XYZ file of C-alpha atoms in Angstrom:
614
model
C -2.145 25.605 -33.842
C -5.876 23.884 -32.626
C -4.681 20.460 -35.060
C -1.208 20.809 -32.938
C 1.107 21.362 -35.468
C 2.077 24.357 -34.672
C 3.424 26.020 -31.277
C 1.484 29.053 -30.093
C 3.885 31.972 -28.970
C 2.861 33.091 -25.300
C 0.168 35.928 -25.448
C 2.224 38.294 -23.786
C 4.743 38.293 -27.198
C 1.358 39.723 -29.235
C 1.661 43.134 -26.286
C 4.924 43.631 -28.100
C 4.707 42.725 -31.319
C 0.796 43.644 -32.206
C -0.020 46.512 -29.255
C -3.832 47.749 -30.592
C -4.342 43.777 -31.604
C -2.996 42.989 -27.831
C -5.938 45.835 -26.684
C -8.462 44.818 -28.402
C -8.036 40.604 -27.631
C -8.655 42.170 -23.492
C -11.136 44.484 -24.103
C -13.465 41.175 -26.129
C -12.043 38.787 -23.378
C -13.528 41.627 -20.216
C -16.890 41.734 -21.879
C -17.207 37.763 -23.138
C -16.406 36.897 -19.350
C -18.970 39.702 -18.440
C -21.766 38.593 -20.646
C -20.861 34.589 -19.340
C -19.994 35.730 -15.700
C -17.098 32.622 -15.643
C -13.305 32.193 -16.797
C -13.496 32.095 -20.347
C -10.816 29.702 -22.890
C -10.840 31.688 -26.073
C -9.484 30.564 -29.075
C -8.357 32.959 -31.562
C -5.434 34.058 -34.092
C -4.218 36.760 -35.922
C -4.393 37.001 -39.860
C -2.902 39.701 -42.107
C -3.537 41.747 -38.445
C -6.892 41.533 -38.041
C -8.335 39.569 -34.548
C -10.583 36.608 -35.154
C -12.332 35.162 -32.431
C -13.448 31.417 -33.346
C -14.865 30.247 -30.087
C -15.466 30.596 -26.150
C -16.127 28.249 -23.066
C -16.521 27.802 -19.458
C -12.447 27.095 -19.193
C -11.321 23.823 -16.871
C -9.646 25.213 -13.750
C -7.636 22.770 -11.133
C -9.322 23.180 -7.059
C -6.847 26.312 -6.285
C -7.866 28.334 -9.669
C -11.105 27.655 -8.779
C -11.065 29.194 -5.408
C -9.533 32.468 -6.885
C -11.501 32.681 -9.586
C -14.789 32.315 -7.872
C -13.465 35.457 -4.957
C -11.787 36.895 -7.677
C -15.409 37.123 -9.564
C -17.717 38.432 -6.104
C -14.880 41.057 -6.249
C -15.119 41.788 -9.274
C -19.384 42.391 -8.940
C -20.133 39.801 -11.494
C -21.455 37.122 -9.342
C -22.903 36.917 -5.816
C -21.316 34.789 -2.306
C -23.991 31.676 -3.455
C -23.319 31.398 -7.424
C -19.419 31.542 -6.007
C -20.324 28.583 -3.617
C -21.715 26.756 -5.956
C -19.218 26.895 -8.304
C -16.494 24.979 -6.339
C -16.601 21.326 -6.214
C -16.228 20.691 -1.958
C -14.486 17.409 -2.752
C -11.535 19.226 -4.720
C -10.691 20.640 -1.946
C -8.659 17.965 -0.831
C -5.681 18.296 -3.173
C -5.069 21.788 -1.724
C -4.699 21.175 2.109
C -2.256 18.054 0.822
C 1.631 17.522 -1.040
C 1.094 16.780 -3.495
C 3.843 15.091 -6.449
C 4.665 17.232 -9.334
C 3.464 16.700 -11.945
C 6.386 17.033 -14.134
C 8.210 14.054 -11.462
C 5.464 11.601 -13.084
C 6.704 8.348 -14.101
C 4.539 5.016 -14.661
C 3.648 3.595 -11.350
C 4.872 0.052 -9.736
C 1.531 -0.446 -8.254
C -2.389 0.843 -7.889
C -4.598 0.699 -4.752
C -7.776 2.406 -3.268
C -6.601 6.183 -2.859
C -7.780 6.052 0.963
C -6.500 9.040 1.905
C -5.335 11.968 -0.217
C -1.783 13.760 0.020
C 2.215 12.424 -1.135
C 4.480 11.187 0.409
C 8.210 10.037 0.080
C 10.186 7.908 1.714
C 12.617 4.841 2.621
C 10.649 1.507 3.127
C 9.786 -0.020 6.643
C 7.724 -2.970 7.335
C 8.046 -3.288 11.400
C 6.209 0.092 13.099
C 9.084 0.064 15.740
C 11.567 0.378 12.498
C 9.343 3.640 11.652
C 10.138 4.736 14.586
C 13.614 4.581 14.717
C 14.141 5.974 11.301
C 12.281 8.991 12.192
C 14.652 9.221 15.212
C 17.240 9.809 12.722
C 16.146 12.134 10.929
C 14.872 9.733 8.143
C 11.247 9.844 6.144
C 9.554 6.537 6.050
C 6.836 4.969 4.630
C 5.253 2.327 7.166
C 4.311 -1.185 4.497
C 1.843 -3.619 6.037
C -0.280 -6.336 4.855
C -2.861 -4.703 7.141
C -2.548 -1.879 9.901
C -3.907 -2.852 13.240
C -4.103 -0.486 16.518
C -0.763 -2.222 17.254
C 0.770 -0.185 14.024
C -0.337 3.128 15.591
C 2.952 4.672 16.612
C 4.627 3.810 13.705
C 2.164 5.442 11.469
C 2.807 8.088 13.518
C 6.312 8.055 12.654
C 5.702 7.641 8.670
C 5.275 9.990 6.105
C 2.999 7.762 4.422
C 1.246 4.059 5.014
C 0.592 1.666 2.095
C -1.374 -2.106 2.369
C -1.789 -4.926 0.671
C -5.270 -5.091 2.469
C -8.098 -3.269 3.480
C -10.672 -1.048 2.202
C -11.300 3.066 2.026
C -12.416 2.062 5.518
C -10.019 0.042 6.678
C -7.805 0.680 10.311
C -4.836 2.500 7.895
C -8.017 4.685 5.864
C -9.068 5.907 9.053
C -6.430 6.134 10.615
C -4.275 7.956 7.880
C -6.791 10.813 7.110
C -7.531 11.310 11.465
C -3.831 11.590 11.048
C -3.494 14.160 7.667
C -0.916 11.215 6.036
C -1.453 9.673 2.328
C -2.101 6.273 2.315
C -2.726 3.912 -0.551
C -4.155 0.578 0.783
C -5.609 -2.813 -1.053
C -2.426 -3.111 -3.300
C -3.049 -5.821 -3.919
C -0.827 -6.892 -6.191
C 2.290 -6.405 -3.723
C 3.296 -9.383 -2.420
C 4.489 -8.485 1.271
C 7.247 -10.845 2.634
C 7.140 -9.502 6.631
C 10.182 -11.821 7.623
C 12.689 -11.177 4.702
C 11.443 -7.384 4.424
C 10.067 -6.767 0.783
C 7.687 -6.549 -1.837
C 7.478 -7.706 -4.880
C 5.678 -6.537 -7.561
C 5.192 -6.810 -11.550
C 8.650 -9.034 -11.275
C 10.662 -6.224 -9.772
C 11.698 -6.317 -5.646
C 11.513 -3.143 -3.477
C 13.438 -3.978 -0.126
C 13.305 -2.070 3.407
C 15.167 0.990 3.104
C 14.165 1.393 -1.601
C 12.796 4.372 -2.134
C 9.231 4.803 -2.849
C 6.653 6.998 -3.806
C 2.609 6.743 -2.862
C -0.069 9.433 -3.568
C -3.215 8.534 -1.402
C -5.400 10.989 -4.016
C -5.056 8.857 -6.839
C -4.086 5.270 -5.168
C -0.865 5.152 -7.110
C 2.853 3.498 -5.922
C 6.105 5.274 -7.403
C 9.488 3.141 -7.673
C 12.111 5.815 -6.388
C 11.411 9.485 -4.862
C 9.201 11.622 -6.517
C 9.560 15.851 -6.311
C 6.437 17.434 -4.453
C 4.522 20.456 -4.264
C 3.300 21.709 -0.909
C 0.226 22.759 0.046
C -0.538 26.484 -0.358
C -3.937 27.843 1.197
C -4.686 31.186 -0.284
C -6.872 33.787 1.921
C -8.965 33.304 -1.377
C -9.874 29.899 0.179
C -10.291 31.141 3.809
C -13.001 33.881 2.469
C -14.326 31.952 0.862
C -14.834 28.914 3.878
C -16.253 31.927 5.617
C -18.643 32.186 3.625
C -19.839 29.116 3.503
C -20.463 29.036 7.219
C -22.804 32.070 6.948
C -24.835 30.282 5.211
C -24.385 25.904 6.552
C -27.312 25.070 8.834
C -25.197 22.005 9.719
C -22.588 22.190 12.255
C -19.359 20.712 10.689
C -16.968 18.667 13.897
C -13.640 16.635 13.602
C -12.558 13.589 14.794
C -9.606 14.470 16.913
C -8.035 12.160 19.262
C -4.710 13.908 20.041
C -4.354 17.756 21.312
C -2.544 18.088 17.632
C -5.312 16.838 16.115
C -7.807 19.430 17.993
C -5.503 21.979 17.069
C -5.428 21.227 13.341
C -9.165 20.433 13.289
C -9.561 24.026 15.125
C -7.293 25.220 12.450
C -9.721 24.349 9.526
C -12.882 25.877 11.429
C -13.963 22.448 12.698
C -17.184 23.922 15.760
C -16.587 21.046 18.375
C -15.241 16.984 18.292
C -17.649 14.730 17.624
C -15.493 11.410 17.484
C -12.183 11.158 21.255
C -11.704 7.978 20.133
C -10.360 7.173 23.798
C -8.370 3.535 22.766
C -5.442 5.857 20.417
C -4.175 6.478 23.446
C -3.584 3.455 24.932
C -1.850 1.892 21.561
C 1.139 4.591 22.570
C 4.424 2.562 23.627
C 4.993 3.245 26.499
C 1.299 2.615 27.179
C 0.653 -0.616 25.783
C 2.419 -2.658 28.384
C 0.269 -1.035 31.044
C -2.996 -1.708 29.240
C -1.765 -5.195 28.413
C -0.971 -6.045 32.170
C -4.685 -4.802 33.154
C -6.113 -7.063 30.309
C -4.323 -9.902 31.931
C -5.731 -9.212 35.037
C -7.338 -11.553 36.890
C -9.293 -10.240 39.002
C -11.163 -6.436 39.338
C -8.844 -5.793 42.012
C -5.838 -6.476 39.687
C -7.285 -4.475 37.188
C -7.896 -1.626 38.969
C -4.038 -0.889 39.657
C -3.132 -1.573 36.165
C -5.874 1.405 35.575
C -4.184 3.689 38.191
C -1.571 3.744 35.813
C -3.455 5.285 32.650
C -5.586 7.297 34.324
C -3.203 10.134 35.854
C -1.883 9.629 31.513
C -5.886 9.417 30.048
C -6.646 12.561 31.772
C -3.155 14.450 30.782
C -4.481 13.441 27.329
C -8.122 14.563 28.301
C -6.640 18.255 28.955
C -4.724 18.703 26.668
C -8.095 18.494 23.820
C -10.018 20.533 26.430
C -7.605 23.038 26.614
C -6.916 22.912 22.681
C -10.869 23.063 21.892
C -11.344 26.405 24.319
C -14.787 24.936 25.445
C -16.587 23.969 21.696
C -17.757 21.042 22.915
C -15.713 17.359 23.188
C -16.698 13.858 22.455
C -15.321 11.480 24.051
C -16.266 7.338 23.710
C -15.336 5.192 25.921
C -13.116 2.310 25.321
C -14.644 0.507 21.816
C -12.313 -1.991 20.224
C -12.172 -5.725 21.804
C -9.600 -6.096 24.261
C -7.386 -8.393 22.005
C -6.282 -6.272 19.261
C -4.591 -4.265 22.309
C -2.413 -8.845 22.679
C -0.253 -9.727 20.260
C -2.014 -11.778 17.703
C -2.690 -15.611 18.500
C -0.727 -16.737 15.403
C 2.241 -14.992 16.200
C 2.526 -16.007 19.769
C 2.015 -19.324 18.469
C 5.073 -19.587 16.271
C 7.213 -17.576 19.372
C 6.040 -20.607 22.017
C 6.636 -23.008 19.608
C 10.062 -22.035 18.828
C 11.323 -21.603 22.350
C 9.622 -24.297 23.622
C 12.242 -26.396 20.229
C 14.688 -24.075 20.862
C 14.663 -24.907 25.059
C 14.715 -20.541 24.757
C 14.507 -18.226 28.300
C 12.311 -19.999 30.681
C 11.343 -16.859 32.234
C 10.890 -15.684 28.823
C 8.982 -18.822 27.498
C 6.034 -18.278 30.294
C 5.803 -15.141 29.994
C 4.941 -15.508 26.363
C 2.836 -18.473 27.346
C 0.710 -16.509 30.017
C -0.157 -14.550 27.327
C -1.334 -16.744 24.713
C -3.019 -18.429 27.413
C -5.327 -15.105 27.292
C -5.296 -14.252 23.945
C -7.696 -18.087 23.653
C -9.672 -16.754 26.462
C -10.196 -13.478 24.817
C -10.447 -15.626 20.967
C -13.417 -14.964 19.145
C -14.856 -16.158 15.835
C -16.060 -12.613 15.009
C -14.979 -10.378 17.473
C -16.831 -7.127 15.594
C -19.822 -9.238 17.030
C -18.277 -9.964 20.012
C -16.950 -8.225 23.802
C -16.716 -5.267 22.790
C -18.032 -1.845 22.258
C -20.788 -1.256 25.226
C -20.765 -4.527 26.725
C -16.086 -4.181 27.413
C -17.642 -1.749 30.444
C -21.048 -4.214 31.698
C -18.197 -6.785 31.704
C -15.597 -4.726 33.100
C -17.393 -1.623 34.351
C -13.954 -0.665 36.395
C -12.738 0.400 32.673
C -15.191 2.797 32.208
C -14.932 4.024 35.436
C -11.362 5.018 35.208
C -11.770 6.742 31.894
C -14.893 8.812 33.102
C -12.686 9.848 36.532
C -9.995 10.706 33.517
C -13.047 12.911 31.625
C -14.066 14.401 34.864
C -11.137 15.439 36.340
C -9.390 16.493 33.267
C -12.294 18.686 32.993
C -11.689 19.979 36.395
C -8.105 20.498 35.963
C -8.814 22.567 32.591
C -12.052 24.653 34.574
C -9.684 26.185 36.770
C -7.499 27.620 34.937
C -10.665 29.391 33.874
C -11.902 27.767 31.004
C -14.320 26.985 29.664
C -14.906 22.897 29.340
C -18.057 20.629 27.484
C -17.253 17.070 27.906
C -19.826 14.915 26.170
C -19.543 11.618 27.305
C -20.673 9.249 24.049
C -21.232 5.611 25.217
C -20.227 3.244 22.311
C -22.623 0.520 21.210
C -25.534 0.803 22.551
C -28.467 -2.287 21.682
C -30.897 -1.954 24.028
C -32.378 0.109 26.658
C -30.981 -1.466 29.706
C -27.890 -1.033 28.448
C -28.184 2.658 28.107
C -29.587 2.914 31.473
C -27.076 0.381 33.364
C -23.600 2.247 32.062
C -25.280 6.108 32.258
C -25.825 5.036 36.444
C -22.176 4.526 36.113
C -20.716 7.528 34.363
C -22.846 9.979 36.123
C -22.052 8.282 39.449
C -18.579 8.582 38.787
C -18.912 11.944 37.669
C -21.020 13.415 40.159
C -18.687 11.540 41.944
C -15.694 14.073 41.169
C -17.664 16.999 40.639
C -18.948 16.366 44.327
C -15.521 16.238 45.377
C -13.339 18.950 43.438
C -16.098 21.771 44.853
C -15.818 22.248 41.045
C -19.700 22.288 38.691
C -18.536 21.082 35.175
C -21.741 20.876 32.749
C -21.714 17.034 30.705
C -23.290 15.501 28.566
C -23.931 11.425 28.411
C -25.309 9.699 25.161
C -24.220 7.448 22.534
C -23.368 5.934 19.391
C -26.210 4.180 17.306
C -24.090 1.831 15.219
C -26.769 -0.848 15.415
C -30.210 -1.481 13.522
C -32.138 -2.793 17.066
C -30.412 0.838 18.107
C -32.708 2.478 15.934
C -35.519 0.820 16.636
C -35.846 1.685 19.382
C -34.067 4.763 19.737
C -37.214 6.197 21.546
C -36.329 3.962 24.836
C -32.742 5.000 23.948
C -33.270 8.563 24.193
C -35.331 8.333 27.730
C -31.696 8.252 29.361
C -29.279 9.433 26.074
C -28.944 12.889 25.451
C -27.297 13.032 22.521
C -27.279 10.158 19.354
C -24.282 10.253 16.789
C -24.697 7.494 14.471
C -21.247 5.781 14.131
C -22.320 5.088 9.646
C -19.069 2.463 8.951
C -20.718 0.045 11.863
C -24.486 0.774 11.200
C -23.410 0.099 7.267
C -21.962 -2.919 8.549
C -24.762 -3.836 10.956
C -27.317 -3.003 8.234
C -25.611 -4.719 5.115
C -24.345 -7.634 6.549
C -20.997 -6.681 5.238
C -17.724 -6.953 6.665
C -15.925 -3.550 5.438
C -12.145 -4.706 5.217
C -13.489 -8.247 3.453
C -15.956 -6.429 1.678
C -13.806 -3.400 0.060
C -11.350 -5.746 -1.703
C -13.446 -8.334 -2.336
C -16.781 -8.514 -3.985
C -17.931 -4.586 -3.786
C -15.621 -3.694 -6.638
C -17.231 -5.980 -8.888
C -20.757 -4.651 -7.541
C -19.771 -0.963 -8.616
C -19.120 -2.339 -12.251
C -21.987 -4.152 -12.292
C -24.225 -1.864 -11.017
C -25.538 -3.852 -8.343
C -24.385 -1.252 -5.725
C -24.456 2.920 -7.049
C -22.041 3.842 -4.719
C -19.497 2.575 -2.558
C -21.664 2.341 0.751
C -18.324 2.807 3.185
C -17.825 5.855 1.102
C -20.946 7.274 0.432
C -24.632 6.993 3.248
C -26.750 4.356 1.594
C -30.337 6.492 1.948
C -32.205 3.948 0.568
C -31.399 1.684 3.563
C -29.262 2.667 6.254
C -30.072 6.349 5.677
C -33.756 4.898 6.892
C -32.474 3.289 9.791
C -31.086 6.832 10.524
C -33.993 8.564 9.549
C -36.100 6.301 11.697
C -33.696 6.497 14.830
C -33.521 10.450 14.484
C -38.043 10.509 14.285
C -38.037 7.606 17.167
C -35.363 10.035 19.356
C -36.487 13.409 19.402
C -40.756 12.139 19.608
C -38.872 11.235 22.872
C -36.307 13.889 23.458
C -37.125 17.135 21.256
C -34.062 18.693 21.786
C -32.055 15.547 21.620
C -28.604 16.605 19.660
C -28.221 14.275 16.898
C -25.211 13.825 14.280
C -22.768 11.579 12.764
C -19.353 10.553 13.121
C -18.338 8.266 10.752
C -16.530 8.055 7.754
C -19.387 9.869 6.176
C -18.942 13.022 7.857
C -16.691 14.028 4.990
C -17.999 12.828 1.833
C -20.405 15.696 0.352
C -23.297 13.784 -0.873
C -23.589 11.742 2.839
C -23.118 16.112 4.449
C -26.137 16.600 2.176
C -28.479 13.635 3.209
C -28.089 15.193 6.944
C -28.562 18.375 5.978
C -32.373 16.631 4.112
C -33.500 15.030 7.557
C -32.109 17.723 9.570
C -28.927 16.241 11.345
C -27.626 19.384 13.423
C -23.436 18.720 12.969
C -21.952 16.061 10.981
C -18.116 15.014 12.461
C -15.482 14.052 9.990
C -11.209 13.838 10.292
C -9.738 17.471 10.536
C -8.198 17.385 6.914
C -12.270 16.843 5.703
C -13.566 19.796 7.505
C -13.382 22.274 4.572
C -15.013 19.660 2.823
C -18.090 19.153 4.804
C -18.237 23.049 5.170
C -18.787 23.808 1.658
C -21.096 21.089 1.225
C -23.441 21.809 4.184
C -23.472 25.712 2.142
C -24.629 24.282 -0.732
C -27.330 21.932 0.461
C -28.822 25.125 2.109
C -28.378 26.639 -1.374
C -29.320 24.244 -3.346
C -32.876 24.127 -0.820
C -33.237 27.655 -1.989
C -33.627 26.648 -5.093
C -35.845 23.640 -5.285
C -38.293 26.245 -3.816
C -37.797 28.921 -6.310
C -38.552 25.812 -8.326
C -41.769 25.304 -5.921
C -40.486 21.542 -5.514
C -39.128 20.059 -1.981
C -35.972 19.647 -0.060
C -36.222 15.762 -0.527
C -34.328 12.976 -1.124
C -35.426 10.793 -4.208
C -35.969 7.626 -2.810
C -36.018 4.124 -4.804
């Protein structure tokens, strides 16, 4: 049997054939489990009606089994709640929250990329976000396949079951948005040769056309041809029980990144204590709003921009009302517009092709005129390095009317919800501040508009104004910024980029795999906080910020908020909270509890909890 030359019968057969030996086996198994205080993998044999136990060891288990076993052993008084919490790997909980491919259905993958967002999805291939929306309307399941995604593609991502890209890394647009939506994603699948013109991709001498079915596994990064069978996600009562125990021990708050009322509701279902990041730009990308946003960007004067913003105001206000209602008085941190404006417009290359074709074919004059006007504006907004250009708080300085509209929408929404006898706690976050003068100027803008709304409505709404710390300079002058900022939130995605000087989308698809393989980097810094560099910047900002404002609340809202070792670091430096995508909230809750329990173990051993530094 041990050699694999024989197939053993099921143990239930032993009960029928030799009931005495079966009872003896159960007694021994119970004693071993009680002695080792863990589920045991027992090897035994029966020879001439005599039971021989050959060996035993702690048994391997799935994530679902680990939760079940831990909860059962607490119930049986074999282990404490603390031990139960420490026996579960937080990262393994991801597999419980998403559908998975049935093991019996798996074949050979046709391609492999980065496992960017967990879970599995199957559907027909589409290459265009508009087609994805139309197919969804027809009741068809689709997988959106793109070289990379941009904010222009969000409506297609919403319609798709999953996302597959040939470029990008684990913190690319596709990865971050998919995780927030709870949709599986495989990114950076470089073997895919995508031809958007003919609507097909080629991989390993196989060609997959639009309309062909594929399956993606965001937990492993595998891509399969055809539609494979799935196992639906199932959350047991023990899962909820274990997380309640975690909440009893953890010191860190766990918030969620959520951009819609649906996201907010999901976040609360998973135990989020607030929203640590609501990205307002995602609200602009809805199909019916994008033309208004583009017209606002095309406007040449503040007055004409304000007219467009007046159309966007009720849309944003409605979004915020839904989120405030869903969160029922929990804090909601809303980031004012962050990305460069060109992201809301067609790409320069696409427009050049369209204008050239219209001129060459003498196409419709009105269409040509409109495209030429758009092209002129895109050229004006085009930047050599948009990540460090006209974006974040600089947008609010150059185009203050945009931030004024957003603050008005936030506060008017808060007033309306407050009139419904519901508590609201808006926290207005200014992105990308690097100087105290930026912070002061924009706090003045925010408070002036907010107080105007409060005075006009006669409804008092408590609110705070803070900033996202994502630049090294902001960390260095955090004590000055804290004179005006009432809270800090570390944007660890961009802080990692600016500390390392890496472009995350380029780095993860090119040299970071080599760096990891050659041990130049121990971990991918875009997935695990780099404690020696980025972490020290965070520690500096925290200490300096609290020296100026002792009660300042500080958290993180980058993707690191759902990584267990990063949660441990945030606990060690005494942040107030972490924020992550809704589907990572259970992971962060358990990791936060384990951080406290590890401190207890270190105290017993007589050591401190400060992490080792190189």
